[in-house]
mmCIF file of C-alpha atoms and ligand atoms in Angstrom:
data_model
loop_
_atom_site.group_PDB
_atom_site.id
_atom_site.type_symbol
_atom_site.label_atom_id
_atom_site.label_comp_id
_atom_site.label_asym_id
_atom_site.label_seq_id
_atom_site.Cartn_x
_atom_site.Cartn_y
_atom_site.Cartn_z
ATOM 1 C CA MET W 15 102.916 111.814 106.957
ATOM 2 C CA ASN W 16 102.794 110.606 103.660
ATOM 3 C CA ILE W 17 105.942 110.033 101.721
ATOM 4 C CA ILE W 18 107.133 108.409 98.603
ATOM 5 C CA LEU W 19 110.258 106.403 97.846
ATOM 6 C CA LEU W 20 111.399 107.285 94.209
ATOM 7 C CA GLY W 21 114.099 105.541 92.587
ATOM 8 C CA PRO W 22 115.021 102.751 89.813
ATOM 9 C CA PRO W 23 114.491 99.069 90.752
ATOM 10 C CA GLY W 24 117.266 97.933 93.156
ATOM 11 C CA ALA W 25 117.593 101.596 94.743
ATOM 12 C CA GLY W 26 116.530 100.228 98.197
ATOM 13 C CA LYS W 27 112.941 101.390 98.401
ATOM 14 C CA GLY W 28 111.713 98.225 99.909
ATOM 15 C CA THR W 29 114.292 97.898 102.580
ATOM 16 C CA GLN W 30 114.000 101.197 103.750
ATOM 17 C CA ALA W 31 110.114 101.033 103.602
ATOM 18 C CA ARG W 32 110.100 97.985 105.655
ATOM 19 C CA ARG W 33 112.356 99.613 108.281
ATOM 20 C CA LEU W 34 110.029 102.937 108.470
ATOM 21 C CA VAL W 35 107.240 100.365 108.922
ATOM 22 C CA ASP W 36 109.053 99.097 111.902
ATOM 23 C CA GLU W 37 110.249 102.265 113.464
ATOM 24 C CA ARG W 38 107.589 104.813 112.666
ATOM 25 C CA LYS W 39 104.448 102.351 112.324
ATOM 26 C CA MET W 40 103.751 103.684 108.877
ATOM 27 C CA ILE W 41 102.165 101.282 106.077
ATOM 28 C CA GLN W 42 103.971 100.381 103.230
ATOM 29 C CA LEU W 43 102.062 100.713 99.905
ATOM 30 C CA SER W 44 104.126 98.687 97.249
ATOM 31 C CA THR W 45 102.218 98.140 93.973
ATOM 32 C CA GLY W 46 104.923 95.510 93.028
ATOM 33 C CA ASP W 47 104.067 93.582 96.118
ATOM 34 C CA MET W 48 100.308 94.278 95.555
ATOM 35 C CA LEU W 49 100.764 92.679 91.895
ATOM 36 C CA ARG W 50 102.834 89.802 92.792
ATOM 37 C CA GLU W 51 100.107 88.909 95.706
ATOM 38 C CA ALA W 52 97.392 89.194 92.829
ATOM 39 C CA ARG W 53 99.680 86.718 90.756
ATOM 40 C CA THR W 54 99.866 84.239 93.550
ATOM 41 C CA SER W 55 96.336 84.090 94.519
ATOM 42 C CA GLY W 56 95.463 83.694 90.750
ATOM 43 C CA THR W 57 93.049 86.703 90.125
ATOM 44 C CA GLU W 58 92.113 87.491 86.793
ATOM 45 C CA MET W 59 93.815 90.747 87.089
ATOM 46 C CA GLY W 60 97.183 88.770 88.422
ATOM 47 C CA GLU W 61 96.898 86.612 85.256
ATOM 48 C CA LYS W 62 96.616 89.585 83.016
ATOM 49 C CA VAL W 63 99.737 91.321 84.469
ATOM 50 C CA ALA W 64 101.966 88.209 84.808
ATOM 51 C CA ALA W 65 103.662 88.264 81.358
ATOM 52 C CA VAL W 66 104.320 92.307 81.412
ATOM 53 C CA MET W 67 105.744 92.051 84.837
ATOM 54 C CA ASP W 68 108.211 89.216 84.060
ATOM 55 C CA ARG W 69 109.407 91.033 80.872
ATOM 56 C CA GLY W 70 109.965 94.098 83.045
ATOM 57 C CA ASP W 71 107.472 96.473 81.495
ATOM 58 C CA LEU W 72 105.073 98.436 83.453
ATOM 59 C CA VAL W 73 101.326 97.457 83.883
ATOM 60 C CA THR W 74 98.689 99.812 83.013
ATOM 61 C CA ASP W 75 97.996 103.004 84.906
ATOM 62 C CA ASP W 76 94.355 102.105 85.717
ATOM 63 C CA ILE W 77 95.225 99.005 87.418
ATOM 64 C CA VAL W 78 97.659 100.298 89.896
ATOM 65 C CA ILE W 79 95.890 103.397 90.515
ATOM 66 C CA GLY W 80 92.878 101.295 91.051
ATOM 67 C CA LEU W 81 94.993 99.285 93.786
ATOM 68 C CA ILE W 82 96.100 102.406 95.496
ATOM 69 C CA ARG W 83 92.762 103.959 95.620
ATOM 70 C CA GLU W 84 91.355 100.810 97.264
ATOM 71 C CA LYS W 85 94.035 100.889 100.066
ATOM 72 C CA LEU W 86 93.685 104.745 100.689
ATOM 73 C CA GLU W 87 90.056 104.208 100.737
ATOM 74 C CA ALA W 88 90.027 101.374 102.901
ATOM 75 C CA GLY W 89 91.516 102.753 106.115
ATOM 76 C CA ASP W 90 93.529 105.485 107.783
ATOM 77 C CA ALA W 91 96.970 105.109 108.665
ATOM 78 C CA GLU W 92 98.039 106.695 111.571
ATOM 79 C CA GLY W 93 101.754 106.972 110.953
ATOM 80 C CA GLY W 94 101.031 107.769 107.371
ATOM 81 C CA TYR W 95 101.897 105.796 103.954
ATOM 82 C CA ILE W 96 105.106 104.877 102.241
ATOM 83 C CA PHE W 97 104.368 104.567 98.588
ATOM 84 C CA ASP W 98 107.034 102.282 97.104
ATOM 85 C CA GLY W 99 107.158 101.940 93.560
ATOM 86 C CA PHE W 100 104.274 104.061 93.192
ATOM 87 C CA PRO W 101 103.781 106.526 91.484
ATOM 88 C CA ARG W 102 105.779 105.436 88.084
ATOM 89 C CA THR W 103 104.373 107.444 85.410
ATOM 90 C CA LEU W 104 103.285 111.235 85.161
ATOM 91 C CA ALA W 105 99.740 110.045 84.720
ATOM 92 C CA GLN W 106 100.157 107.923 88.175
ATOM 93 C CA ALA W 107 101.682 111.094 90.086
ATOM 94 C CA ASP W 108 98.670 113.158 88.936
ATOM 95 C CA ALA W 109 96.175 110.506 90.052
ATOM 96 C CA LEU W 110 97.931 110.213 93.321
ATOM 97 C CA GLY W 111 97.580 114.034 93.958
ATOM 98 C CA GLN W 112 94.001 114.093 93.442
ATOM 99 C CA LEU W 113 93.500 111.085 95.355
ATOM 100 C CA LEU W 114 95.222 112.455 98.198
ATOM 101 C CA THR W 115 93.366 115.652 97.991
ATOM 102 C CA GLU W 116 90.107 113.971 97.777
ATOM 103 C CA LEU W 117 90.507 112.040 100.976
ATOM 104 C CA ASN W 118 92.050 115.286 102.685
ATOM 105 C CA LYS W 119 95.518 114.028 103.035
ATOM 106 C CA THR W 120 99.014 115.716 102.224
ATOM 107 C CA LEU W 121 102.132 114.350 100.203
ATOM 108 C CA ASP W 122 104.678 115.347 102.704
ATOM 109 C CA HIS W 123 108.168 114.208 101.238
ATOM 110 C CA VAL W 124 109.346 112.605 97.910
ATOM 111 C CA ILE W 125 112.646 111.017 98.523
ATOM 112 C CA GLU W 126 114.513 110.191 95.313
ATOM 113 C CA MET W 127 116.962 107.376 96.343
ATOM 114 C CA GLN W 128 120.043 107.932 93.963
ATOM 115 C CA VAL W 129 122.149 104.613 93.024
ATOM 116 C CA ASP W 130 124.179 104.204 89.875
ATOM 117 C CA ASP W 131 123.179 101.659 87.081
ATOM 118 C CA GLU W 132 126.147 99.095 87.793
ATOM 119 C CA ALA W 133 125.464 98.825 91.635
ATOM 120 C CA LEU W 134 121.534 98.017 90.476
ATOM 121 C CA VAL W 135 122.798 94.936 88.603
ATOM 122 C CA THR W 136 124.608 93.764 91.512
ATOM 123 C CA ARG W 137 121.578 94.644 94.152
ATOM 124 C CA ILE W 138 118.948 92.937 91.648
ATOM 125 C CA THR W 139 120.864 89.717 90.700
ATOM 126 C CA GLY W 140 121.844 89.128 94.534
ATOM 127 C CA ARG W 141 118.285 89.795 96.082
ATOM 128 C CA ALA W 142 116.509 87.085 97.794
ATOM 129 C CA THR W 143 113.221 87.509 100.204
ATOM 130 C CA CYS W 144 111.706 85.617 102.912
ATOM 131 C CA ALA W 145 108.671 83.962 101.424
ATOM 132 C CA ASN W 146 106.993 84.329 104.807
ATOM 133 C CA CYS W 147 107.462 87.938 106.006
ATOM 134 C CA GLY W 148 109.034 89.388 102.949
ATOM 135 C CA GLU W 149 112.349 90.343 104.489
ATOM 136 C CA VAL W 150 114.729 91.333 101.874
ATOM 137 C CA TYR W 151 118.123 89.932 101.866
ATOM 138 C CA HIS W 152 121.341 90.302 99.600
ATOM 139 C CA ASP W 153 123.933 87.413 98.665
ATOM 140 C CA ALA W 154 126.667 90.014 99.461
ATOM 141 C CA THR W 155 125.287 92.678 101.409
ATOM 142 C CA LYS W 156 122.560 91.119 103.665
ATOM 143 C CA PRO W 157 123.050 87.313 103.365
ATOM 144 C CA ILE W 158 120.517 84.873 104.451
ATOM 145 C CA PRO W 159 121.683 83.680 107.984
ATOM 146 C CA ALA W 160 123.844 80.639 107.880
ATOM 147 C CA ASP W 161 121.358 78.604 109.825
ATOM 148 C CA GLY W 162 118.815 79.231 106.944
ATOM 149 C CA HIS W 163 116.231 81.324 109.078
ATOM 150 C CA CYS W 164 115.020 84.438 108.329
ATOM 151 C CA THR W 165 116.167 87.008 111.252
ATOM 152 C CA ASN W 166 112.663 88.712 111.110
ATOM 153 C CA CYS W 167 110.157 85.826 111.368
ATOM 154 C CA ASN W 168 112.474 82.667 111.611
ATOM 155 C CA GLY W 169 110.982 81.289 108.187
ATOM 156 C CA THR W 170 113.162 78.885 106.151
ATOM 157 C CA GLU W 171 111.918 79.578 102.605
ATOM 158 C CA PHE W 172 113.392 82.111 100.571
ATOM 159 C CA THR W 173 112.325 83.075 96.936
ATOM 160 C CA ARG W 174 114.030 85.112 94.126
ATOM 161 C CA ARG W 175 111.847 87.155 91.795
ATOM 162 C CA ALA W 176 111.140 85.886 88.223
ATOM 163 C CA ASP W 177 111.998 89.429 87.145
ATOM 164 C CA ASP W 178 115.625 89.674 88.780
ATOM 165 C CA THR W 179 117.394 88.741 85.962
ATOM 166 C CA GLU W 180 119.765 90.986 84.117
ATOM 167 C CA GLU W 181 117.785 90.713 80.868
ATOM 168 C CA ALA W 182 114.404 91.825 82.711
ATOM 169 C CA LEU W 183 116.466 94.490 84.616
ATOM 170 C CA ARG W 184 117.539 96.004 81.305
ATOM 171 C CA THR W 185 113.725 96.249 80.395
ATOM 172 C CA ARG W 186 112.823 97.642 83.800
ATOM 173 C CA LEU W 187 115.593 100.123 83.676
ATOM 174 C CA LEU W 188 114.657 101.495 80.307
ATOM 175 C CA ALA W 189 110.966 101.891 81.780
ATOM 176 C CA TYR W 190 112.300 103.639 84.639
ATOM 177 C CA TYR W 191 114.301 106.171 82.513
ATOM 178 C CA LYS W 192 111.450 106.813 79.933
ATOM 179 C CA GLN W 193 108.675 106.659 82.209
ATOM 180 C CA THR W 194 109.627 107.243 85.813
ATOM 181 C CA SER W 195 112.690 109.328 85.862
ATOM 182 C CA PRO W 196 110.450 112.521 84.631
ATOM 183 C CA LEU W 197 109.023 112.493 88.270
ATOM 184 C CA ILE W 198 112.261 113.870 89.480
ATOM 185 C CA GLY W 199 111.475 117.121 87.702
ATOM 186 C CA TYR W 200 107.807 116.625 88.355
ATOM 187 C CA TYR W 201 108.234 116.776 92.036
ATOM 188 C CA TYR W 202 111.305 119.240 92.067
ATOM 189 C CA ALA W 203 108.926 121.761 90.146
ATOM 190 C CA LYS W 204 106.285 121.183 93.216
ATOM 191 C CA ASP W 205 109.092 121.779 95.734
ATOM 192 C CA ALA W 206 108.623 118.423 97.112
ATOM 193 C CA LEU W 207 112.003 116.619 96.135
ATOM 194 C CA GLU W 208 114.716 115.554 98.375
ATOM 195 C CA SER W 209 117.330 113.503 97.060
ATOM 196 C CA ILE W 210 119.717 111.124 99.130
ATOM 197 C CA ASP W 211 122.788 108.834 98.265
ATOM 198 C CA GLY W 212 121.277 105.383 97.913
ATOM 199 C CA LEU W 213 124.738 103.834 97.203
ATOM 200 C CA LYS W 214 125.491 104.206 100.962
ATOM 201 C CA ALA W 215 125.242 101.262 103.636
ATOM 202 C CA MET W 216 121.720 100.217 104.491
ATOM 203 C CA ASP W 217 121.916 101.975 108.113
ATOM 204 C CA GLU W 218 123.540 105.276 106.536
ATOM 205 C CA VAL W 219 120.620 105.436 104.161
ATOM 206 C CA ALA W 220 118.237 105.029 106.809
ATOM 207 C CA GLY W 221 119.807 107.978 108.762
ATOM 208 C CA ALA W 222 119.402 109.951 105.632
ATOM 209 C CA ILE W 223 115.809 109.461 105.588
ATOM 210 C CA SER W 224 115.330 110.143 108.831
ATOM 211 C CA ARG W 225 116.889 113.440 108.754
ATOM 212 C CA VAL W 226 114.800 114.406 105.768
ATOM 213 C CA LEU W 227 111.446 113.230 107.824
ATOM 214 C CA SER W 228 112.359 115.219 110.980
HETATM 215 P P1 ADP P 301 113.810 98.289 95.529
HETATM 216 O O1 ADP P 301 112.594 97.972 96.532
HETATM 217 O O2 ADP P 301 114.010 99.843 95.229
HETATM 218 O O3 ADP P 301 113.794 97.483 94.225
HETATM 219 P P2 ADP P 301 115.360 96.642 97.559
HETATM 220 O O4 ADP P 301 115.080 97.276 98.813
HETATM 221 O O5 ADP P 301 114.636 95.338 97.290
HETATM 222 O O6 ADP P 301 114.834 97.546 96.430
HETATM 223 O O7 ADP P 301 116.910 96.224 97.236
HETATM 224 C C1 ADP P 301 117.363 95.630 96.245
HETATM 225 C C2 ADP P 301 118.683 94.651 97.004
HETATM 226 O O8 ADP P 301 119.736 95.470 97.386
HETATM 227 C C3 ADP P 301 118.255 93.765 98.096
HETATM 228 O O9 ADP P 301 118.955 92.680 97.809
HETATM 229 C C4 ADP P 301 118.523 94.545 99.318
HETATM 230 O O10 ADP P 301 119.143 93.706 100.343
HETATM 231 C C5 ADP P 301 119.801 95.351 98.675
HETATM 232 N N1 ADP P 301 119.963 96.700 99.331
HETATM 233 C C6 ADP P 301 119.174 97.583 99.791
HETATM 234 N N2 ADP P 301 119.794 98.604 100.084
HETATM 235 C C7 ADP P 301 121.236 98.443 100.216
HETATM 236 C C8 ADP P 301 122.026 99.078 100.658
HETATM 237 N N3 ADP P 301 122.189 100.587 100.909
HETATM 238 N N4 ADP P 301 123.560 98.710 100.353
HETATM 239 C C9 ADP P 301 123.618 97.461 99.770
HETATM 240 N N5 ADP P 301 122.706 96.728 99.324
HETATM 241 C C10 ADP P 301 121.126 97.151 99.284
HETATM 242 P P1 AMP P 302 108.586 96.346 91.912
HETATM 243 O O1 AMP P 302 108.363 95.377 93.071
HETATM 244 O O2 AMP P 302 108.472 97.717 92.441
HETATM 245 O O3 AMP P 302 109.945 96.044 91.295
HETATM 246 O O4 AMP P 302 107.610 96.149 90.736
HETATM 247 C C1 AMP P 302 107.716 94.751 90.012
HETATM 248 C C2 AMP P 302 106.852 94.954 88.672
HETATM 249 O O5 AMP P 302 105.432 95.465 88.858
HETATM 250 C C3 AMP P 302 107.368 96.034 87.850
HETATM 251 O O6 AMP P 302 108.422 95.806 86.796
HETATM 252 C C4 AMP P 302 106.092 96.372 86.977
HETATM 253 O O7 AMP P 302 105.925 95.376 85.797
HETATM 254 C C5 AMP P 302 104.850 96.085 87.838
HETATM 255 N N1 AMP P 302 104.657 97.449 88.662
HETATM 256 C C6 AMP P 302 104.894 97.726 90.100
HETATM 257 N N2 AMP P 302 104.380 99.269 90.507
HETATM 258 C C7 AMP P 302 104.009 99.691 89.148
HETATM 259 C C8 AMP P 302 103.568 100.810 88.807
HETATM 260 N N3 AMP P 302 103.489 101.846 89.857
HETATM 261 N N4 AMP P 302 103.150 101.219 87.764
HETATM 262 C C9 AMP P 302 103.224 99.843 86.861
HETATM 263 N N5 AMP P 302 103.793 98.817 86.924
HETATM 264 C C10 AMP P 302 104.169 98.659 88.217
#
C-alpha cells in the first residue's frame, strides 16, 4: 500500500508517518528529510538548496523528483511507501504518477490532513527533533522528557530547524497555498482524496488514518 500524506507545514505528516513506519512496517519517504541530509553531508546539491530551504521556498521539481525516483528504484518496500512532503506541485504529482506506473506500483490513498493556519504557527515554532533518530517533539503537546532523553532512542541532543521561524513559515505557507494546495483538487478529481481532521490529538489523528487505511 502506497500513500501520500498531504498537508501544510506543521500538519503532523512526519509525526504520523513515523507511527506508520513502526506499526505497519511502511517506508517513510520525506523529501524534506532527504534534502536536510544532503545539506548535512555537504553534497553539491545540498549546498545548492540550502538558501532556498531556509527562506521557505520550494526547491526545483527536478531535484525532488530525482530523489524520489532514486528511492523507489532502489528497492521494494513490502509494507509500502508513505510520501511525506511530496508531491508539492502539480508537476511532482504527475511525475509520481508516471513513476509508480513505470514501476508497476499503485497509489492507494491520499490523506489530506486539515489544520488551521493559527495552529500551524504554534506547532512549527514549538517543534524540536531528536538529532539521533528524528523523533518529533513539541514544547507543549509532546515535550522532551524531563530527564533530557529521547523516548525512542535515549539520545540527548535535540535540534530546531532553521526554517521553523514565524518568518520562514509565512513563506512556506504561501508556497503551500500557491503551489501545493491545488493537489487537493487534483487528487479529488482522481477520486483518491480522503480528508481527516489534523487538529485532533496525535492518537486520534492516528486512529483516523488507520480507519482510512483499513
Ligand atoms: P509536518 O511533518 O507536517 O511538518 P510534524 O509532524 O513535524 O509536521 O508536526 C509539527 C509539530 O506539531 C511537531 O512539533 C509535532 O510534535 C506537533 N504535532 C504533530 N501532530 C500533532 C497533533 N495532532 N496535535 C498537536 N501537536 C502535534
Ligand atoms: P519539510 O521538511 O517537508 O517541511 O520541507 C522542508 C523544505 O524542504 C521545504 O520548505 C522546501 O524548501 C524543501 N522541500 C521539501 N520537500 C519538497 C518538495 N517536494 N518540493 C520542493 N521543495 C521541497
